[in-house]
Short mmCIF file of C-alpha atoms and ligand atoms in Angstrom, two decimals:
data_model
loop_
_atom_site.label_atom_id
_atom_site.label_comp_id
_atom_site.label_asym_id
_atom_site.label_seq_id
_atom_site.Cartn_x
_atom_site.Cartn_y
_atom_site.Cartn_z
CA MET A 1255 11.18 43.00 12.47
CA VAL A 1256 12.78 45.81 14.57
CA ILE A 1257 11.33 49.19 13.67
CA ARG A 1258 14.16 51.71 13.53
CA PRO A 1259 13.45 55.41 13.28
CA ALA A 1260 14.80 57.06 10.15
CA ARG A 1261 17.91 59.14 10.59
CA THR A 1262 17.36 62.88 10.51
CA GLU A 1263 20.61 63.70 8.74
CA ASP A 1264 22.86 62.32 5.96
CA ASP A 1265 26.27 62.87 7.52
CA PRO A 1266 28.21 59.75 8.17
CA LEU A 1267 28.80 58.86 11.88
CA VAL A 1268 32.32 57.85 12.97
CA HIS A 1269 32.46 55.26 15.80
CA TYR A 1270 35.66 54.51 17.68
CA GLY A 1271 36.09 51.25 19.54
CA LEU A 1272 36.75 47.54 19.34
CA ILE A 1273 36.00 45.65 16.21
CA ALA A 1274 35.58 41.88 16.56
CA SER A 1275 37.10 39.87 13.74
CA ALA A 1276 35.85 36.41 12.85
CA ASP A 1277 35.96 33.83 10.10
CA ARG A 1278 32.17 33.68 9.65
CA LEU A 1279 29.26 36.04 9.27
CA MET A 1280 27.54 37.34 12.43
CA LYS A 1281 23.79 36.81 11.87
CA ASP A 1282 22.56 36.01 15.39
CA ALA A 1283 21.29 39.05 17.30
CA GLN A 1284 21.56 37.36 20.67
CA VAL A 1285 25.23 36.30 20.21
CA ARG A 1286 25.93 39.76 18.77
CA ASP A 1287 24.42 41.52 21.85
CA HIS A 1288 26.23 39.13 24.23
CA LEU A 1289 29.62 39.68 22.65
CA ALA A 1290 29.00 43.43 22.40
CA GLN A 1291 28.28 43.58 26.14
CA THR A 1292 30.90 41.14 27.52
CA GLU A 1293 33.76 42.14 25.22
CA ASP A 1294 32.85 45.77 24.75
CA VAL A 1295 32.63 45.21 20.99
CA LEU A 1296 31.34 47.86 18.74
CA CYS A 1297 30.89 45.88 15.49
CA PHE A 1298 31.91 42.71 13.65
CA GLU A 1299 33.91 42.05 10.46
CA MET A 1300 35.63 39.33 8.55
CA GLU A 1301 38.28 40.75 6.33
CA ALA A 1302 40.84 41.84 8.98
CA ALA A 1303 40.64 38.54 10.90
CA GLY A 1304 44.12 37.19 11.35
CA LEU A 1305 45.90 40.22 10.02
CA MET A 1306 46.17 41.85 13.47
CA ASP A 1307 48.19 38.87 14.80
CA HIS A 1308 50.97 39.54 12.34
CA PHE A 1309 50.86 43.22 11.76
CA PRO A 1310 49.74 45.90 14.18
CA CYS A 1311 47.25 47.98 12.20
CA LEU A 1312 44.24 50.18 12.45
CA VAL A 1313 41.09 48.74 10.87
CA ILE A 1314 38.67 51.19 9.34
CA ARG A 1315 35.38 49.61 8.29
CA GLY A 1316 32.21 51.04 6.81
CA ILE A 1317 29.07 49.62 8.48
CA CYS A 1318 26.22 48.64 6.23
CA ASP A 1319 24.08 46.27 8.22
CA TYR A 1320 23.07 45.30 11.74
CA SER A 1321 24.79 41.93 12.06
CA ASP A 1322 21.52 40.04 12.43
CA THR A 1323 19.16 38.06 10.13
CA HIS A 1324 18.19 41.31 8.42
CA LYS A 1325 21.54 41.34 6.67
CA ASN A 1326 21.28 43.81 3.79
CA ASP A 1327 23.96 44.66 1.29
CA LEU A 1328 22.07 47.58 -0.19
CA TRP A 1329 24.31 50.14 1.63
CA GLN A 1330 27.57 48.30 1.09
CA GLY A 1331 28.86 50.67 -1.58
CA TYR A 1332 28.04 53.75 0.47
CA ALA A 1333 29.69 52.22 3.57
CA ALA A 1334 32.79 51.24 1.62
CA ALA A 1335 33.12 54.75 0.12
CA THR A 1336 32.62 56.32 3.59
CA ALA A 1337 35.39 54.18 5.12
CA ALA A 1338 37.74 55.00 2.23
CA ALA A 1339 37.10 58.71 2.55
CA TYR A 1340 37.75 58.52 6.36
CA ALA A 1341 41.03 56.58 5.83
CA LYS A 1342 42.24 59.26 3.37
CA GLU A 1343 41.33 62.00 5.75
CA LEU A 1344 43.16 60.27 8.58
CA LEU A 1345 46.30 59.74 6.54
CA SER A 1346 46.40 63.46 5.77
CA VAL A 1347 46.79 64.28 9.49
CA VAL A 1348 48.91 61.37 10.78
CA THR A 1349 52.56 61.71 9.86
CA GLN A 1350 54.63 58.75 8.69
CA LYS A 1351 57.09 59.35 11.53
CA GLU A 1352 54.29 58.85 14.06
CA ILE A 1353 53.21 55.65 12.39
CA THR A 1354 56.82 54.30 12.34
CA ARG A 1355 57.29 55.17 16.03
CA PHE A 1356 53.99 53.52 16.91
CA ILE A 1357 54.81 50.34 15.06
CA THR A 1358 58.26 50.08 16.65
CA GLU A 1359 56.90 50.66 20.12
CA GLU A 1360 54.04 48.22 19.53
CA SER A 1361 56.45 45.42 18.61
CA PHE A 1362 58.05 45.63 22.09
CA SER A 1363 54.96 46.32 24.15
CA VAL A 1364 53.74 43.60 26.55
CA GLY A 1365 50.42 43.80 28.46
CA PHE A 1366 50.51 44.78 32.17
CA SER A 1367 50.24 41.95 34.58
CA LEU A 1368 51.10 41.67 38.28
CA SER A 1369 50.36 37.95 38.61
CA GLU A 1370 53.83 37.31 39.90
CA VAL A 1371 53.30 39.22 43.15
CA SER A 1372 50.58 39.44 45.77
CA GLU A 1373 49.30 42.93 46.10
CA THR A 1374 47.74 44.54 49.21
CA GLU A 1375 44.00 45.34 48.84
CA ARG A 1376 44.45 48.93 49.98
CA PHE A 1377 47.73 50.70 49.56
CA VAL A 1378 48.19 53.54 52.09
CA ALA A 1379 50.61 56.43 52.47
CA ARG A 1380 54.13 56.44 50.93
CA GLN A 1381 53.26 59.33 48.61
CA GLU A 1382 56.53 60.92 49.11
CA GLU A 1383 58.51 57.74 48.29
CA LEU A 1384 56.32 57.22 45.14
CA ALA A 1385 57.22 60.75 44.02
CA ASP A 1386 60.88 60.13 44.79
CA ILE A 1387 60.97 56.93 42.73
CA HIS A 1388 59.17 58.67 39.84
CA LYS A 1389 61.64 61.59 39.88
CA THR A 1390 64.67 59.30 39.82
CA LEU A 1391 63.26 57.02 37.12
CA SER A 1392 62.30 59.97 34.99
CA SER A 1393 65.80 61.37 34.56
CA HIS A 1394 66.98 61.53 31.00
CA GLY A 1395 69.86 59.92 29.27
CA THR A 1396 71.11 56.66 30.46
CA ARG A 1397 69.76 53.61 32.34
CA ARG A 1398 67.64 54.69 35.33
CA THR A 1399 67.90 52.63 38.45
CA VAL A 1400 66.41 52.96 41.96
CA VAL A 1401 67.25 50.79 44.93
CA LEU A 1402 64.56 50.64 47.63
CA HIS A 1403 66.07 49.38 50.84
CA GLY A 1404 64.69 48.88 54.33
CA LEU A 1405 63.78 46.31 56.91
CA GLY A 1406 61.92 43.13 55.98
CA GLY A 1407 58.12 43.74 56.06
CA ILE A 1408 58.47 47.52 55.97
CA GLY A 1409 56.63 47.82 52.65
CA LYS A 1410 59.20 47.85 49.85
CA THR A 1411 57.45 45.37 47.71
CA GLN A 1412 54.10 47.03 48.06
CA LEU A 1413 55.70 50.38 47.22
CA ALA A 1414 57.17 48.87 44.01
CA VAL A 1415 53.75 47.43 43.13
CA ALA A 1416 52.06 50.81 43.74
CA TYR A 1417 54.70 52.53 41.54
CA ALA A 1418 54.28 50.02 38.76
CA LYS A 1419 50.48 50.38 38.85
CA ARG A 1420 50.45 54.13 38.90
CA HIS A 1421 52.96 54.60 36.07
CA ARG A 1422 52.13 51.57 33.89
CA SER A 1423 51.38 53.74 30.97
CA ASP A 1424 54.89 55.24 30.93
CA TYR A 1425 56.32 51.83 30.13
CA SER A 1426 55.93 49.57 27.09
CA ALA A 1427 56.49 46.55 29.37
CA ILE A 1428 56.89 45.95 33.09
CA PHE A 1429 58.34 42.64 34.30
CA TRP A 1430 58.50 41.35 37.87
CA LEU A 1431 61.53 39.33 38.82
CA ASN A 1432 61.70 37.40 42.08
CA SER A 1433 65.32 37.92 43.08
CA ASN A 1434 65.32 35.87 46.30
CA ASP A 1435 67.77 33.34 44.87
CA GLU A 1436 69.31 32.65 41.47
CA ASP A 1437 67.01 29.89 40.67
CA SER A 1438 63.89 32.04 41.23
CA LEU A 1439 65.41 34.77 39.20
CA LYS A 1440 66.05 32.43 36.29
CA GLN A 1441 62.47 31.07 36.53
CA SER A 1442 61.18 34.62 36.44
CA PHE A 1443 63.09 35.25 33.29
CA ALA A 1444 61.55 32.11 31.74
CA LYS A 1445 58.12 33.48 32.60
CA VAL A 1446 59.10 36.80 31.00
CA ALA A 1447 60.24 34.98 27.86
CA ARG A 1448 56.87 33.18 27.72
CA ARG A 1449 54.92 36.36 27.99
CA ILE A 1450 56.99 38.12 25.34
CA LEU A 1451 56.55 35.23 22.93
CA GLN A 1452 52.83 34.98 23.67
CA GLU A 1453 52.38 38.51 22.40
CA HIS A 1454 55.14 38.59 19.82
CA PRO A 1455 55.56 35.08 18.44
CA SER A 1456 58.18 36.29 15.95
CA ALA A 1457 60.45 37.82 18.68
CA SER A 1458 63.92 36.29 18.46
CA LEU A 1459 63.94 34.52 21.82
CA PRO A 1460 64.59 30.93 22.80
CA SER A 1461 61.35 29.20 23.84
CA ALA A 1462 61.10 28.45 27.56
CA ASP A 1463 59.06 25.43 26.69
CA ASN A 1464 61.77 23.80 24.67
CA GLN A 1465 63.46 21.21 26.93
CA SER A 1466 66.83 21.53 25.17
CA VAL A 1467 67.15 25.23 25.92
CA SER A 1468 68.89 25.98 29.28
CA LEU A 1469 67.63 28.64 31.67
CA ASP A 1470 70.92 30.56 31.11
CA GLU A 1471 70.19 30.75 27.38
CA ILE A 1472 66.70 32.10 28.13
CA VAL A 1473 68.09 34.78 30.51
CA ASN A 1474 70.60 35.82 27.86
CA GLY A 1475 67.84 35.84 25.16
CA VAL A 1476 65.54 38.11 27.27
CA LYS A 1477 68.53 40.37 28.01
CA ARG A 1478 69.24 40.68 24.31
CA TRP A 1479 65.52 41.50 23.64
CA LEU A 1480 65.75 44.22 26.32
CA ASP A 1481 69.01 45.49 24.92
CA HIS A 1482 67.51 46.12 21.46
CA PRO A 1483 68.21 49.70 20.60
CA LYS A 1484 64.56 50.45 19.89
CA ASN A 1485 63.25 48.66 23.00
CA THR A 1486 63.94 51.47 25.49
CA ARG A 1487 60.77 51.92 27.51
CA TRP A 1488 60.72 48.86 29.81
CA LEU A 1489 60.79 48.62 33.59
CA LEU A 1490 62.29 45.65 35.39
CA VAL A 1491 61.48 45.13 39.06
CA TYR A 1492 64.01 42.95 40.86
CA ASP A 1493 61.99 42.28 43.98
CA ASN A 1494 63.30 40.86 47.23
CA TYR A 1495 66.95 41.01 46.36
CA ASP A 1496 67.66 40.33 50.01
CA ASN A 1497 70.77 38.16 49.65
CA PRO A 1498 73.23 40.09 47.39
CA LYS A 1499 76.60 38.74 46.46
CA LEU A 1500 78.98 41.34 47.90
CA PRO A 1501 82.81 41.49 47.83
CA GLY A 1502 83.92 39.35 50.74
CA THR A 1503 80.73 37.32 51.10
CA ALA A 1504 81.23 33.59 50.58
CA ALA A 1505 77.64 32.35 50.89
CA HIS A 1506 77.00 30.25 47.74
CA THR A 1507 73.26 31.09 47.96
CA ALA A 1508 74.02 34.83 47.43
CA VAL A 1509 72.74 36.33 44.19
CA GLY A 1510 75.08 38.27 41.80
CA ILE A 1511 72.54 40.52 40.17
CA ARG A 1512 74.83 42.07 37.58
CA ARG A 1513 74.75 39.16 35.14
CA PHE A 1514 70.97 39.40 35.22
CA LEU A 1515 70.84 43.07 34.26
CA PRO A 1516 70.56 44.07 30.64
CA GLU A 1517 73.62 45.78 29.32
CA ALA A 1518 72.24 48.62 27.09
CA HIS A 1519 72.08 52.00 28.67
CA HIS A 1520 68.31 52.34 28.50
CA GLY A 1521 65.25 51.13 30.32
CA SER A 1522 64.47 51.41 34.02
CA VAL A 1523 65.33 49.16 36.96
CA LEU A 1524 63.75 49.11 40.34
CA ILE A 1525 65.38 46.89 43.02
CA THR A 1526 63.94 46.12 46.45
CA THR A 1527 66.32 44.82 49.10
CA ARG A 1528 66.79 44.44 52.82
CA SER A 1529 70.49 45.01 52.40
CA ALA A 1530 71.94 48.48 52.83
CA GLN A 1531 74.95 47.42 50.74
CA VAL A 1532 73.32 47.34 47.26
CA LYS A 1533 74.89 50.26 45.53
CA ILE A 1534 73.83 49.73 41.92
CA GLY A 1535 72.10 53.12 41.64
CA PRO A 1536 70.46 55.90 43.62
CA ARG A 1537 68.96 54.49 46.85
CA ILE A 1538 65.77 55.37 48.64
CA ARG A 1539 65.43 54.21 52.25
CA VAL A 1540 61.96 52.90 53.00
CA GLY A 1541 61.48 53.61 56.74
CA LYS A 1542 58.76 53.33 59.31
CA LEU A 1543 55.60 55.17 58.41
CA ASP A 1544 55.62 58.68 60.01
CA ASN A 1545 51.89 58.69 60.80
CA VAL A 1546 50.75 56.13 63.28
CA LYS A 1547 47.30 56.25 61.77
CA ASP A 1548 48.63 54.81 58.50
CA SER A 1549 50.30 51.96 60.36
CA ILE A 1550 47.11 51.20 62.16
CA GLU A 1551 45.12 51.18 58.91
CA ILE A 1552 47.54 48.67 57.47
CA LEU A 1553 47.28 46.62 60.65
CA SER A 1554 43.49 46.72 60.38
CA ASN A 1555 43.63 45.53 56.81
CA THR A 1556 46.11 42.75 57.26
CA SER A 1557 44.69 41.47 60.57
CA GLY A 1558 41.18 41.42 59.12
CA ARG A 1559 39.99 42.99 62.39
CA GLY A 1560 37.96 45.74 60.81
CA ASN A 1561 38.62 49.30 61.90
CA LEU A 1562 41.11 49.51 64.67
CA MET A 1563 41.28 53.27 64.33
CA ASP A 1564 38.71 53.83 66.90
CA GLY A 1565 39.80 51.06 69.22
CA GLU A 1566 42.36 50.53 71.95
CA LEU A 1567 45.43 50.82 69.73
CA CYS A 1568 44.79 54.45 69.10
CA SER A 1569 43.68 55.44 72.48
CA ALA A 1570 46.68 53.74 74.03
CA GLY A 1571 48.87 55.69 71.50
CA ILE A 1572 50.89 52.64 70.63
CA ASP A 1573 53.61 53.26 68.16
CA VAL A 1574 52.82 50.52 65.72
CA VAL A 1575 55.84 49.21 63.83
CA LEU A 1576 54.88 47.67 60.51
CA ILE A 1577 55.99 44.09 60.41
CA ARG A 1578 54.70 41.21 58.33
CA LEU A 1579 51.82 39.66 60.22
N1 ADP B 2926 51.83 51.10 51.98
C1 ADP B 2926 51.15 50.04 52.35
N2 ADP B 2926 49.76 49.97 52.34
C2 ADP B 2926 49.18 48.88 52.71
N3 ADP B 2926 49.70 47.76 53.16
C3 ADP B 2926 51.03 47.68 53.22
C4 ADP B 2926 51.84 48.85 52.81
N4 ADP B 2926 53.14 48.55 53.00
C5 ADP B 2926 53.13 47.26 53.48
N5 ADP B 2926 51.94 46.77 53.61
C6 ADP B 2926 51.58 45.40 54.23
O1 ADP B 2926 52.68 44.88 54.82
C7 ADP B 2926 53.04 43.63 54.25
C8 ADP B 2926 54.55 43.60 54.05
O2 ADP B 2926 54.95 44.54 53.06
P1 ADP B 2926 56.01 44.28 51.88
O3 ADP B 2926 55.91 45.27 50.90
O4 ADP B 2926 55.89 42.81 51.43
O5 ADP B 2926 57.35 44.36 52.71
P2 ADP B 2926 58.89 44.19 52.20
O6 ADP B 2926 58.88 44.02 50.79
O7 ADP B 2926 59.59 45.45 52.71
O8 ADP B 2926 59.35 43.03 53.00
C9 ADP B 2926 52.25 43.66 52.90
O9 ADP B 2926 51.92 42.32 52.54
C10 ADP B 2926 51.08 44.47 53.20
O10 ADP B 2926 50.05 43.70 53.74
MG1 MG B 2927 59.52 42.43 49.67
#
């Protein structure tokens, strides 16, 4: 039996954190402690299990026992009354408008993931460009677009990754679209559709796993989802749009990006391209790094040759141009 010191006061304690929901009672102290540690779980309950999958909600529970073999219902009534009092208090300060806004935003939010792109271990420099992108994508009103253009290997993709990571909380969803060619772009849309459906099974989207659904239908379905008038806080990154279809170009491998862009005048679009001809929105030229030390640091990281800063490169004063190694 664990001896627990008596509490010195009678006031209820409010805990904020994750509640684990399950379909059976938690009575094992070891499992309890393991889950608490690995999943950062505060407590366990059974009633709300399943509800969260269908309805975004806040669960308020009164705690009356320790989730181990010393289960004791003696304090159940007190715990229930405390939770009810807390819920009432909370509703008196949260407005209905806030709740409606939260529920709407929730139904379009998709967890952050950069699994589509390989990210450098240590991002250096480019603070000015990051601020420029942020400024342009923060303007109010209509669709916000930025085109990052510059030589291959200069660092456009990594800049877009750094932007997405830094500002992830500004967006309800961020999707990475490989725009190298039309097929990759369509496959990226299919992955986006899967991710949306995983988190929102009731979203009106064709399933990418259904063989009879064409990739074009999936692209259009995702575009419709992004066009929804209440779904306004997404960011789409069209990465490596290096082969744009331009007036006068005949190449059949060229990508016409417009039919892959959502139509509604909301959301944000970030395009990276080697071409200086993409004029879909304000452009930011990504150039050579001003400071040779930054270039050398990247070179050190990518070559795996430790710290080149003290070595020959610096003493020789070589102007290192950043190219893919
Ligand atoms: N700011 C940066 N910090 C660290 N490494 C970088 C940075 N920019 C580029 N790199 C390195 O250079 C490589 C090429 O950059 P990338 O962003 O893919 O170029 P681009 O998209 O312009 O072709 C990356 O894989 C990364 O190793
Ligand atoms: Mg790139």
